Coordinates of C-alpha atoms in Angstrom, one line a residue:
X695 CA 28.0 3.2 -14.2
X696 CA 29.8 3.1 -11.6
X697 CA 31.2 -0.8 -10.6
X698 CA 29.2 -1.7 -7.8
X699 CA 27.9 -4.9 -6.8
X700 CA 24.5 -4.2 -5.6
X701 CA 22.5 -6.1 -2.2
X702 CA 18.6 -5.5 -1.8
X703 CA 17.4 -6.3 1.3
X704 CA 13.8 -6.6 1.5
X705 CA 12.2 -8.8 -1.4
X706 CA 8.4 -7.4 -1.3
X707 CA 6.1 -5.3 -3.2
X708 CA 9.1 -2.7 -3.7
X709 CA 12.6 -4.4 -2.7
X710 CA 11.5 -7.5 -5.4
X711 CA 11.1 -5.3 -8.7
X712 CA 13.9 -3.0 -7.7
X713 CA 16.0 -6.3 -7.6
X714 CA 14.9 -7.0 -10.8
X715 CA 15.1 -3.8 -12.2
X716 CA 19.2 -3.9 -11.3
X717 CA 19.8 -8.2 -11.8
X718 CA 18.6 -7.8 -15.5
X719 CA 21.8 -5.8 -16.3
X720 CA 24.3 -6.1 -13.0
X721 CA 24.9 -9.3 -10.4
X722 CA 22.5 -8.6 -7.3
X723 CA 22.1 -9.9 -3.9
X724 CA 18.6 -10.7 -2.9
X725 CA 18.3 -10.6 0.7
X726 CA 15.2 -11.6 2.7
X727 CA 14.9 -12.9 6.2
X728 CA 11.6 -15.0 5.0
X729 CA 12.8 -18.5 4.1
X730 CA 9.9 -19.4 2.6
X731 CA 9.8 -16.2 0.1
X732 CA 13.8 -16.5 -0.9
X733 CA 12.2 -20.3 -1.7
X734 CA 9.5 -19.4 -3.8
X735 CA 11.7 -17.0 -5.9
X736 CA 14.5 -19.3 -6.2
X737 CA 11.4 -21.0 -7.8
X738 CA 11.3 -18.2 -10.1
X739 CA 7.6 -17.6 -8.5
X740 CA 6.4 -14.3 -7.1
X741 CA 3.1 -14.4 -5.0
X742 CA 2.9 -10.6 -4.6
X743 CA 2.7 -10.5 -8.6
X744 CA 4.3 -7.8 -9.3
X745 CA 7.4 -9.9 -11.3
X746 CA 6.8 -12.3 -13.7
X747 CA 8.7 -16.2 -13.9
X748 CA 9.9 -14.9 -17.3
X749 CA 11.7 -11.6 -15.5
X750 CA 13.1 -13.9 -12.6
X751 CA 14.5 -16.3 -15.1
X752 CA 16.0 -13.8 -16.5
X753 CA 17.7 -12.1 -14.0
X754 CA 20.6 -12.8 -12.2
X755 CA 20.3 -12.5 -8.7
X756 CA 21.8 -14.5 -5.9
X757 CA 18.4 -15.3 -3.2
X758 CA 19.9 -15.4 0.0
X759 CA 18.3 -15.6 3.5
X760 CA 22.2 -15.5 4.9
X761 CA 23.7 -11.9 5.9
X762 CA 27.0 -13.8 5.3
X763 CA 26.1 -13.1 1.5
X764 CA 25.3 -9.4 1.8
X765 CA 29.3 -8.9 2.2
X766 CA 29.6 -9.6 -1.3
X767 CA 27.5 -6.0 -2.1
X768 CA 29.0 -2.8 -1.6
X769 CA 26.2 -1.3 -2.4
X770 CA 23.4 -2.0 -0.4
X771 CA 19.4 -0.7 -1.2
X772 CA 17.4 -1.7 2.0
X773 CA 13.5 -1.3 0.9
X774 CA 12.0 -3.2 4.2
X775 CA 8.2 -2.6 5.0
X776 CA 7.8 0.6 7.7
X777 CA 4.4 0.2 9.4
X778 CA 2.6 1.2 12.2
X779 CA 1.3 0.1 15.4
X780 CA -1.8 -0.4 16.7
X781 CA -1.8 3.3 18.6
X782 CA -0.9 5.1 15.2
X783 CA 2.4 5.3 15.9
X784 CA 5.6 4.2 13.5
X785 CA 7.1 1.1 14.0
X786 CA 11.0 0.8 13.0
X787 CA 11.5 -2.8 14.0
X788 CA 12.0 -3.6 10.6
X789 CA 14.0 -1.2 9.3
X790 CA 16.0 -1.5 12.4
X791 CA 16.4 -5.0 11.8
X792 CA 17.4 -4.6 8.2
X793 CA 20.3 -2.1 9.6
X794 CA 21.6 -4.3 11.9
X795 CA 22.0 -7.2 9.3
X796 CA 23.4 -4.9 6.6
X797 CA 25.9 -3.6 9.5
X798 CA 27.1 -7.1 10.4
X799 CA 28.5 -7.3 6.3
X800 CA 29.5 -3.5 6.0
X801 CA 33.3 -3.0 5.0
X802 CA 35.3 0.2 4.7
X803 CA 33.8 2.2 1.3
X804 CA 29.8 0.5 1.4
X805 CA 27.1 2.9 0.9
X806 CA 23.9 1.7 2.2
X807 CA 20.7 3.4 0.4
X808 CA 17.0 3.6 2.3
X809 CA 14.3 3.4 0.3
X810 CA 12.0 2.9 3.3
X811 CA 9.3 5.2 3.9
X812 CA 10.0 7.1 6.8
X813 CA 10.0 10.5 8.9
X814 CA 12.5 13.3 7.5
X815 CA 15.6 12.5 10.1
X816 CA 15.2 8.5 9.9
X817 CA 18.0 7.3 8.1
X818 CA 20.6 10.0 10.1
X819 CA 19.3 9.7 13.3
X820 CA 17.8 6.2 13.8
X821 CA 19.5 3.9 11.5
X822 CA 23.2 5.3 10.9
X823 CA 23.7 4.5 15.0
X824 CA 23.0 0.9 14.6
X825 CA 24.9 0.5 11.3
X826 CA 28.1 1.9 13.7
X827 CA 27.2 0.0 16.7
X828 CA 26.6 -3.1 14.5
X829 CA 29.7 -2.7 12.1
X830 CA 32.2 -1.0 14.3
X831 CA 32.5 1.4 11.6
X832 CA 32.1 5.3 11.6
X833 CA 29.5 6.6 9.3
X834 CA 31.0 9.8 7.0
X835 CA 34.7 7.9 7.0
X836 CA 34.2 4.2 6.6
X837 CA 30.7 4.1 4.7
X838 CA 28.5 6.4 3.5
X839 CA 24.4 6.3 3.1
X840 CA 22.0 8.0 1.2
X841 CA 18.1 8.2 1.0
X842 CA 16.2 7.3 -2.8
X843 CA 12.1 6.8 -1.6
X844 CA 10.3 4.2 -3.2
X845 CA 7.3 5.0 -5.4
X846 CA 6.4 1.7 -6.1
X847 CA 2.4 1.4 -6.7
X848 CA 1.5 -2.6 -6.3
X849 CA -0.1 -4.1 -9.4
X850 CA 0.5 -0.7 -11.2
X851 CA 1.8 -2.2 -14.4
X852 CA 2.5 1.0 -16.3
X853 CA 4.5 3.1 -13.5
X854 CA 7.0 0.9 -12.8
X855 CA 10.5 1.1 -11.1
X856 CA 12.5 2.1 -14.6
X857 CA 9.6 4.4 -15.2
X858 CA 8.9 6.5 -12.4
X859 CA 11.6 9.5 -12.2
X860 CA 13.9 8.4 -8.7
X861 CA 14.9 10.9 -6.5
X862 CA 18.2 10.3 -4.7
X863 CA 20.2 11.6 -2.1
X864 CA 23.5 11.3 -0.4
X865 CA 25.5 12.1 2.8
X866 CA 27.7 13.9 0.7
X867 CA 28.0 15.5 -2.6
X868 CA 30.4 12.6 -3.8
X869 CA 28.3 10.2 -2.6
X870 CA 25.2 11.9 -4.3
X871 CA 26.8 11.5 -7.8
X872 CA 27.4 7.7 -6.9
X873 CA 23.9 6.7 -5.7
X874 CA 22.2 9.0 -8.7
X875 CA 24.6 7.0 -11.3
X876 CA 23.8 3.4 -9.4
X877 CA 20.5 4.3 -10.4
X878 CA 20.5 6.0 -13.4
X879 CA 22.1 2.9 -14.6
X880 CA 18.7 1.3 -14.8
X881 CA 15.6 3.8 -14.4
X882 CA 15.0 5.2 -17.7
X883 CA 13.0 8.1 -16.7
X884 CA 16.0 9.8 -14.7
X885 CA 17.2 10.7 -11.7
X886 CA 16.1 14.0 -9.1
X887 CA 19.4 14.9 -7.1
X888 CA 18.0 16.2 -3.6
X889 CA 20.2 18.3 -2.0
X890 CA 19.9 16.5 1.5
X891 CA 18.7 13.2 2.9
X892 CA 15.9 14.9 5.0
X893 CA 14.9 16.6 1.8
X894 CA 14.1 12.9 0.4
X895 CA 12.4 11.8 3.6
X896 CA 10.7 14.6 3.2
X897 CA 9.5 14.4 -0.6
X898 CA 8.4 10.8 -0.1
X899 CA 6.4 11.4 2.9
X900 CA 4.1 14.4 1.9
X901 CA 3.7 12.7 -1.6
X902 CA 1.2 10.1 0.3
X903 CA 0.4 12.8 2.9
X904 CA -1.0 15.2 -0.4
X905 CA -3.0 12.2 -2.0
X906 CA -4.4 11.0 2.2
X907 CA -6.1 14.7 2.6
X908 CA -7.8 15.2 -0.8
X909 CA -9.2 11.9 -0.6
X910 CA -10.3 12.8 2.9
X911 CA -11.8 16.0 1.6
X912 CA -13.7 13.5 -0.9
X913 CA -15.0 11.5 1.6
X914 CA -16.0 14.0 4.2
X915 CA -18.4 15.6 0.9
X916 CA -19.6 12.6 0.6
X917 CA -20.9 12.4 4.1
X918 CA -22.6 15.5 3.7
X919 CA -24.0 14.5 0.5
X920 CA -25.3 11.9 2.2
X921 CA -27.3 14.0 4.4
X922 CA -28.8 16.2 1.5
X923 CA -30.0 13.4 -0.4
X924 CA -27.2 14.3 -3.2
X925 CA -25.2 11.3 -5.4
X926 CA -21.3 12.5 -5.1
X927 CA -20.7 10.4 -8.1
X928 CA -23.1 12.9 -9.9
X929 CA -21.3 16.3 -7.9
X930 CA -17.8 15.3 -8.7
X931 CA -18.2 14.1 -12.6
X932 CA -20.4 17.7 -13.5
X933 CA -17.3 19.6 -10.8
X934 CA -14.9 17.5 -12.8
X935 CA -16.0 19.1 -15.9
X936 CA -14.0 22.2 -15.2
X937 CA -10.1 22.0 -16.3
X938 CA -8.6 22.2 -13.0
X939 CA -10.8 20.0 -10.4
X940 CA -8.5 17.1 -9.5
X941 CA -10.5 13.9 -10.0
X942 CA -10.6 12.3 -6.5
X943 CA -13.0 10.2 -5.2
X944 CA -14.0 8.7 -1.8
X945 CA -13.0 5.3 -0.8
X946 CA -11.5 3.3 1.8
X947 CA -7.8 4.8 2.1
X948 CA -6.2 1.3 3.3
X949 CA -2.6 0.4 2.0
X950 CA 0.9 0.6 3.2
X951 CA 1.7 3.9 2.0
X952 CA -1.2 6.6 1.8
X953 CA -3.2 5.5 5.2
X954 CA 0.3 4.8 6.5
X955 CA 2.5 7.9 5.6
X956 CA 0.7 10.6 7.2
X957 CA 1.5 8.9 10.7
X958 CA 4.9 9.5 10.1
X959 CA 4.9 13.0 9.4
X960 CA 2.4 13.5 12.1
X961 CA 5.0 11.5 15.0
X962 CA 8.1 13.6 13.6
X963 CA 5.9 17.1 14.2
X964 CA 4.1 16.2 17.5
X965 CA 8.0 15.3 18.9
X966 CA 8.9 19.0 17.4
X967 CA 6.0 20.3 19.6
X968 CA 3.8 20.8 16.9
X969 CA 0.3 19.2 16.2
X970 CA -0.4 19.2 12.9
X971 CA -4.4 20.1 12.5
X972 CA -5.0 19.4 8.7
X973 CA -3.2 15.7 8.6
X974 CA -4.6 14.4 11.4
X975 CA -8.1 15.7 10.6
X976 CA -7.4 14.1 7.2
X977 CA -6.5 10.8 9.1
X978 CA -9.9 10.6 11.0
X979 CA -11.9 11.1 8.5
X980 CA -10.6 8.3 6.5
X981 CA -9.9 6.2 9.3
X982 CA -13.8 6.7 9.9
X983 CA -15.3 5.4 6.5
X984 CA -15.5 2.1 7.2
X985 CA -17.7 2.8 10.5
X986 CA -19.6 5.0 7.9
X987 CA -20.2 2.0 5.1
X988 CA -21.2 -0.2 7.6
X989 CA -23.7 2.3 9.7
X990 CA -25.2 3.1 5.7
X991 CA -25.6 -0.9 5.1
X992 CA -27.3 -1.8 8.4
X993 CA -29.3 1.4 7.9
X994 CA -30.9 0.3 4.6
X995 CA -31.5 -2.8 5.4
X996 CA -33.6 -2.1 8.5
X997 CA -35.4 0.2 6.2
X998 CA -35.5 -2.8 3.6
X999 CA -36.9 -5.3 6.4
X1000 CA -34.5 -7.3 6.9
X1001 CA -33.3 -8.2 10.1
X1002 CA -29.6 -7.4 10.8
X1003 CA -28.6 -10.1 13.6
X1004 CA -27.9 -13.0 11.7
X1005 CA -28.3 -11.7 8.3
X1006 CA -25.8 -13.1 5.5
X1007 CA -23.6 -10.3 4.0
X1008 CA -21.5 -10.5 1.7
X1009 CA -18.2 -8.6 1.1
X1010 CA -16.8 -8.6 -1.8
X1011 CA -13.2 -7.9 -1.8
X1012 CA -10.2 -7.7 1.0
X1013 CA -6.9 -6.4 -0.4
X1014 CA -6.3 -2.5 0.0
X1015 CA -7.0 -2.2 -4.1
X1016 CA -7.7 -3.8 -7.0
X1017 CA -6.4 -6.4 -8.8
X1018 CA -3.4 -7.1 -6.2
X1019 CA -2.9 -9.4 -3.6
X1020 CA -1.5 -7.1 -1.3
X1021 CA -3.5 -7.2 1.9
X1022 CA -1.5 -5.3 4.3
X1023 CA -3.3 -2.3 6.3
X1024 CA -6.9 -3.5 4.1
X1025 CA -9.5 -1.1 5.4
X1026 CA -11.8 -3.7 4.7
X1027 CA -10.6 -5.1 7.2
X1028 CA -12.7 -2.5 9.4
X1029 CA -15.2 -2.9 7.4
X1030 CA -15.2 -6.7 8.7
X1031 CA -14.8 -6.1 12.3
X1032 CA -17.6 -3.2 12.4
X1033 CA -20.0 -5.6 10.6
X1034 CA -19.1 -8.8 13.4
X1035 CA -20.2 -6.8 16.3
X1036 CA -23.6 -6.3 14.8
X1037 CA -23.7 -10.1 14.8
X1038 CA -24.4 -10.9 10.9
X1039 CA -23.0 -13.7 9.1
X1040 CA -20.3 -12.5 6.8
X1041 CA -19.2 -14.2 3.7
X1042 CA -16.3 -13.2 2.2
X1043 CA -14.7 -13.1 -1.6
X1044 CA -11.6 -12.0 -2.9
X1045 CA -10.1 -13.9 -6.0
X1046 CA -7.0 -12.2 -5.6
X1047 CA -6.3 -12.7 -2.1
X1048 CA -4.5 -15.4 -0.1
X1049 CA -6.6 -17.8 2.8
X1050 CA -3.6 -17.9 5.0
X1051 CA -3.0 -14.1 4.9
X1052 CA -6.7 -13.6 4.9
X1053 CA -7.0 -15.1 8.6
X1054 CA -3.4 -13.9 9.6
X1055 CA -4.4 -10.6 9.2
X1056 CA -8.4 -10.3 9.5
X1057 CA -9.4 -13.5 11.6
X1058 CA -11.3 -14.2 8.6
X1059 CA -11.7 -16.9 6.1
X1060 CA -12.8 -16.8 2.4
X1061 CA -15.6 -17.9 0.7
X1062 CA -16.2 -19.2 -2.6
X1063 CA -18.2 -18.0 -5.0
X1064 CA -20.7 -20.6 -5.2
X1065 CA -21.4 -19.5 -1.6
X1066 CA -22.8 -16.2 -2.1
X1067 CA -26.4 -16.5 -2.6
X1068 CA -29.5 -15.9 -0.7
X1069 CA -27.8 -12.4 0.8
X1070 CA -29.5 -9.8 2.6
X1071 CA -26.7 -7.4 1.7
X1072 CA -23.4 -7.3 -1.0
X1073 CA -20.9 -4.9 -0.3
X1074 CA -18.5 -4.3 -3.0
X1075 CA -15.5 -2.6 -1.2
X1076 CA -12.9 -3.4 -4.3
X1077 CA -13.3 -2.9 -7.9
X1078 CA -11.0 -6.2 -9.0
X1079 CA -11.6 -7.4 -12.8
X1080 CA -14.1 -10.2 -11.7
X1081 CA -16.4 -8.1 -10.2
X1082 CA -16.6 -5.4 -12.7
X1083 CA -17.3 -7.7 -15.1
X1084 CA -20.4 -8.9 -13.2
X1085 CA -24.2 -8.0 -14.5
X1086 CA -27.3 -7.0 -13.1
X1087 CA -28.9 -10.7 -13.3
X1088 CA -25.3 -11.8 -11.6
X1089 CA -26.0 -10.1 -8.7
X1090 CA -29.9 -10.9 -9.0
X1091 CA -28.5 -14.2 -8.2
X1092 CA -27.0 -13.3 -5.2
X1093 CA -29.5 -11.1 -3.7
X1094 CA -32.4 -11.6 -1.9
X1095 CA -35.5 -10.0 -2.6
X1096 CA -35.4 -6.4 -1.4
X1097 CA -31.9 -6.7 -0.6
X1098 CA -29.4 -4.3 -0.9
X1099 CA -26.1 -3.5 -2.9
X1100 CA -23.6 -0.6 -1.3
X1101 CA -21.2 -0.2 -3.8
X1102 CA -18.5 1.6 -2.0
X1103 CA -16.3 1.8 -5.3
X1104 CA -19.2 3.9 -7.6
X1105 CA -18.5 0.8 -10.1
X1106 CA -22.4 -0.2 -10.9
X1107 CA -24.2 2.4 -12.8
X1108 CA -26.6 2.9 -10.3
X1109 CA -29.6 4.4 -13.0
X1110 CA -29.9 0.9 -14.7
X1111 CA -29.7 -1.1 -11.2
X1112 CA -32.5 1.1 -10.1
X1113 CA -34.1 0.7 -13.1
X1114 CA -33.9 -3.0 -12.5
X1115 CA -35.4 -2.7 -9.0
X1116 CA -31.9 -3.4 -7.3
X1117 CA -31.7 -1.6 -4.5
X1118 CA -28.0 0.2 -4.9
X1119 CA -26.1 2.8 -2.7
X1120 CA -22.9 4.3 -3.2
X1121 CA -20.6 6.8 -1.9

């Protein structure tokens, strides 16, 4: 490889792993603007789970909260969260941020590497200017960037950052072979040269875009479904039997990619004077399931007798999937508020998730388990270990008679709850 002395800025879900990934075999700066997390892992401790204490130990990586430190990298990967805001529409201020604290320690020769997801044009258009402004330097002659999307899945122990095949792209072709041998140098299942940086931006934002509408297909069939009396569990396993039906299913599309993504691509085209028809359509429907869940729960239970307003529900489950702490962009979340302004009492459970976060994020606290019983309604929205694991006379014990069960992940086998005279729905 190449000698470089590599920075990460951005120690989450993607920035810490990718740190690890490179500190196992080279010295790495660890940048993060959180005190608290450059703390915890200077602990050797990693609340988002996705590094063990034995992989920190054994790493070496320098956890800094000080840009003074990133001048010791000259090659810097900045993997910083890209969300949205409350209208839909992208919001930079990190990555912007990132930029301007990797331009304060850029010297003559750095490359600086996005792994962001953003829309094709980002990293040239939005983020070169303030590495120049901020560094004095001119991009193409002093430093160079490149584009390598992350494809990071949280708590997805198998396809991990050596294991998933990187695609990488530079400014020029020179720069190209450098960031594809930086990597290279650790991800074992090989590098995908791009030929341009929007061609990356591209390729990592239509990967989530592709996954957002066939989901949304799933979910608007299930809708329908609905309305013809029809299990979609039962449609899609006898479709499935054929050798090219992908195997989809409906859900609540929360996360920081795939319900994220599409808004990218969608802001880049709309400023291009095109509306794109297919993704947004694919965005409401999905954005719309929650509304859906909870319009199907209150439904049954007025059918079941129970009264809504001040009934106990409870949810089980808040992060966007299972077995993963992450709960950024949770469509549970929805779930939560639609179900608050029919005035029930909500009780919620998630073993995996944190309190603090949990009210940050939600305005809502967690329960234990102890606490669910006596419930007019359960509403499984994720499929973590503990509740898979749970029986029929488990939930008996929660339930009140008549009650009802809307399994939203298709995780119960719904012929031997009704069997058992539990009254279960799913999508």
């Amino acid at each position: 490889m190449i000698n470089r002395k590599i920075s990460v800025v951005g120690l989450g879900y993607v920035g810490l792993p990718v740190a690890v990934a490179f500190g196992q075999t080279h010295s790495v700066i660890g940048f993060d603007i959180n005190q608290k997390r450059i703390s915890e892992l200077n602990n050797n401790e990693d609340k988002t789970l996705e590094v063990s204490t034995e992989e920190l130990i054994k790493t070496e990586i320098e956890f800094t909260s000080n840009t003074k430190d990133l001048e010791k990298a000259d090659f810097h990967i900045i993997a910083v969260p890209t969300p949205i805001n409350d209208a839909n529409q992208p919001d930079l201020s990190p990555l912007i941020g990132a930029s301007k604290s990797v331009g304060s320690a850029l010297k003559k020769g750095d490359i600086v590497v996005y792994e962001s997801t953003v829309y094709p044009g980002a990293t040239e258009e939005d983020c070169v200017p303030v590495l120049e402004e901020v560094s004095g330097l001119k991009c193409g002659e002093d430093f160079f960037v490149g584009y390598s999307p992350e494809r990071i899945n949280p708590g997805d122990k198998e396809h991990v950052f050596t294991k998933i095949t990187k695609v990488v792209s530079g400014q020029t072709p020179e720069i190209l072979d450098i960031v594809a041998d930086v990597y290279a140098s650790v991800v074992t299942a090989g590098v995908h040269k791009a030929p341009t940086i929007k061609v990356a931006e591209a390729a990592k934002v239509i990967e989530n875009t592709q996954r957002d509408l066939n989901i949304a297909l799933m979910n608007e069939l299930a809708v329908i479904f609905e309305r013809m009396g029809i299990d979609t569990v039962d449609v899609l396993e006898a479709a499935g039997t054929k050798w090219n039906f992908l195997p989809f299913r409906p859900g609540l599309v929360g996360g920081h990619c795939i319900g994220v993504d599409p808004y990218y691509l969608t802001h880049k085209a709309q400023k291009l004077g095109y509306h794109p028809e297919v993704i947004s359509a694919g965005r409401r429907i999905n954005d719309s399931m929650p509304t859906h869940v909870v319009e199907q729960t209150v439904k049954r239970m007025i059918q079941a007798g129970s009264p809504v307003k001040r009934s106990r529900v409870g949810i089980l489950g808040l992060t966007f999937k299972e077995d993963c702490p992450d709960l950024r962009n949770s469509k549970v979340g929805d779930v939560i508020k639609e179900f608050k302004s029919y005035g029930v009492d909500l009780l919620v459970h998630d073993p995996m998730a944190d309190m603090n976060e949990a009210l940050k994020y939600y305005d809502t606290g967690l329960c234990n388990w102890n606490d669910l019983i006596d419930l007019d309604a359960i509403v499984l929205c994720v499929s973590h270990k503990q509740y898979k694991s749970l029986t029929i006379d488990d939930y008996r014990k929660m339930l009140n008679p008549g009650a009802v069960l809307m399994d939203v992940k298709a995780a119960c086998d719904i012929n031997e709850f009704k069997q058992a005279g539990i009254n279960l729905w799913r999508l």
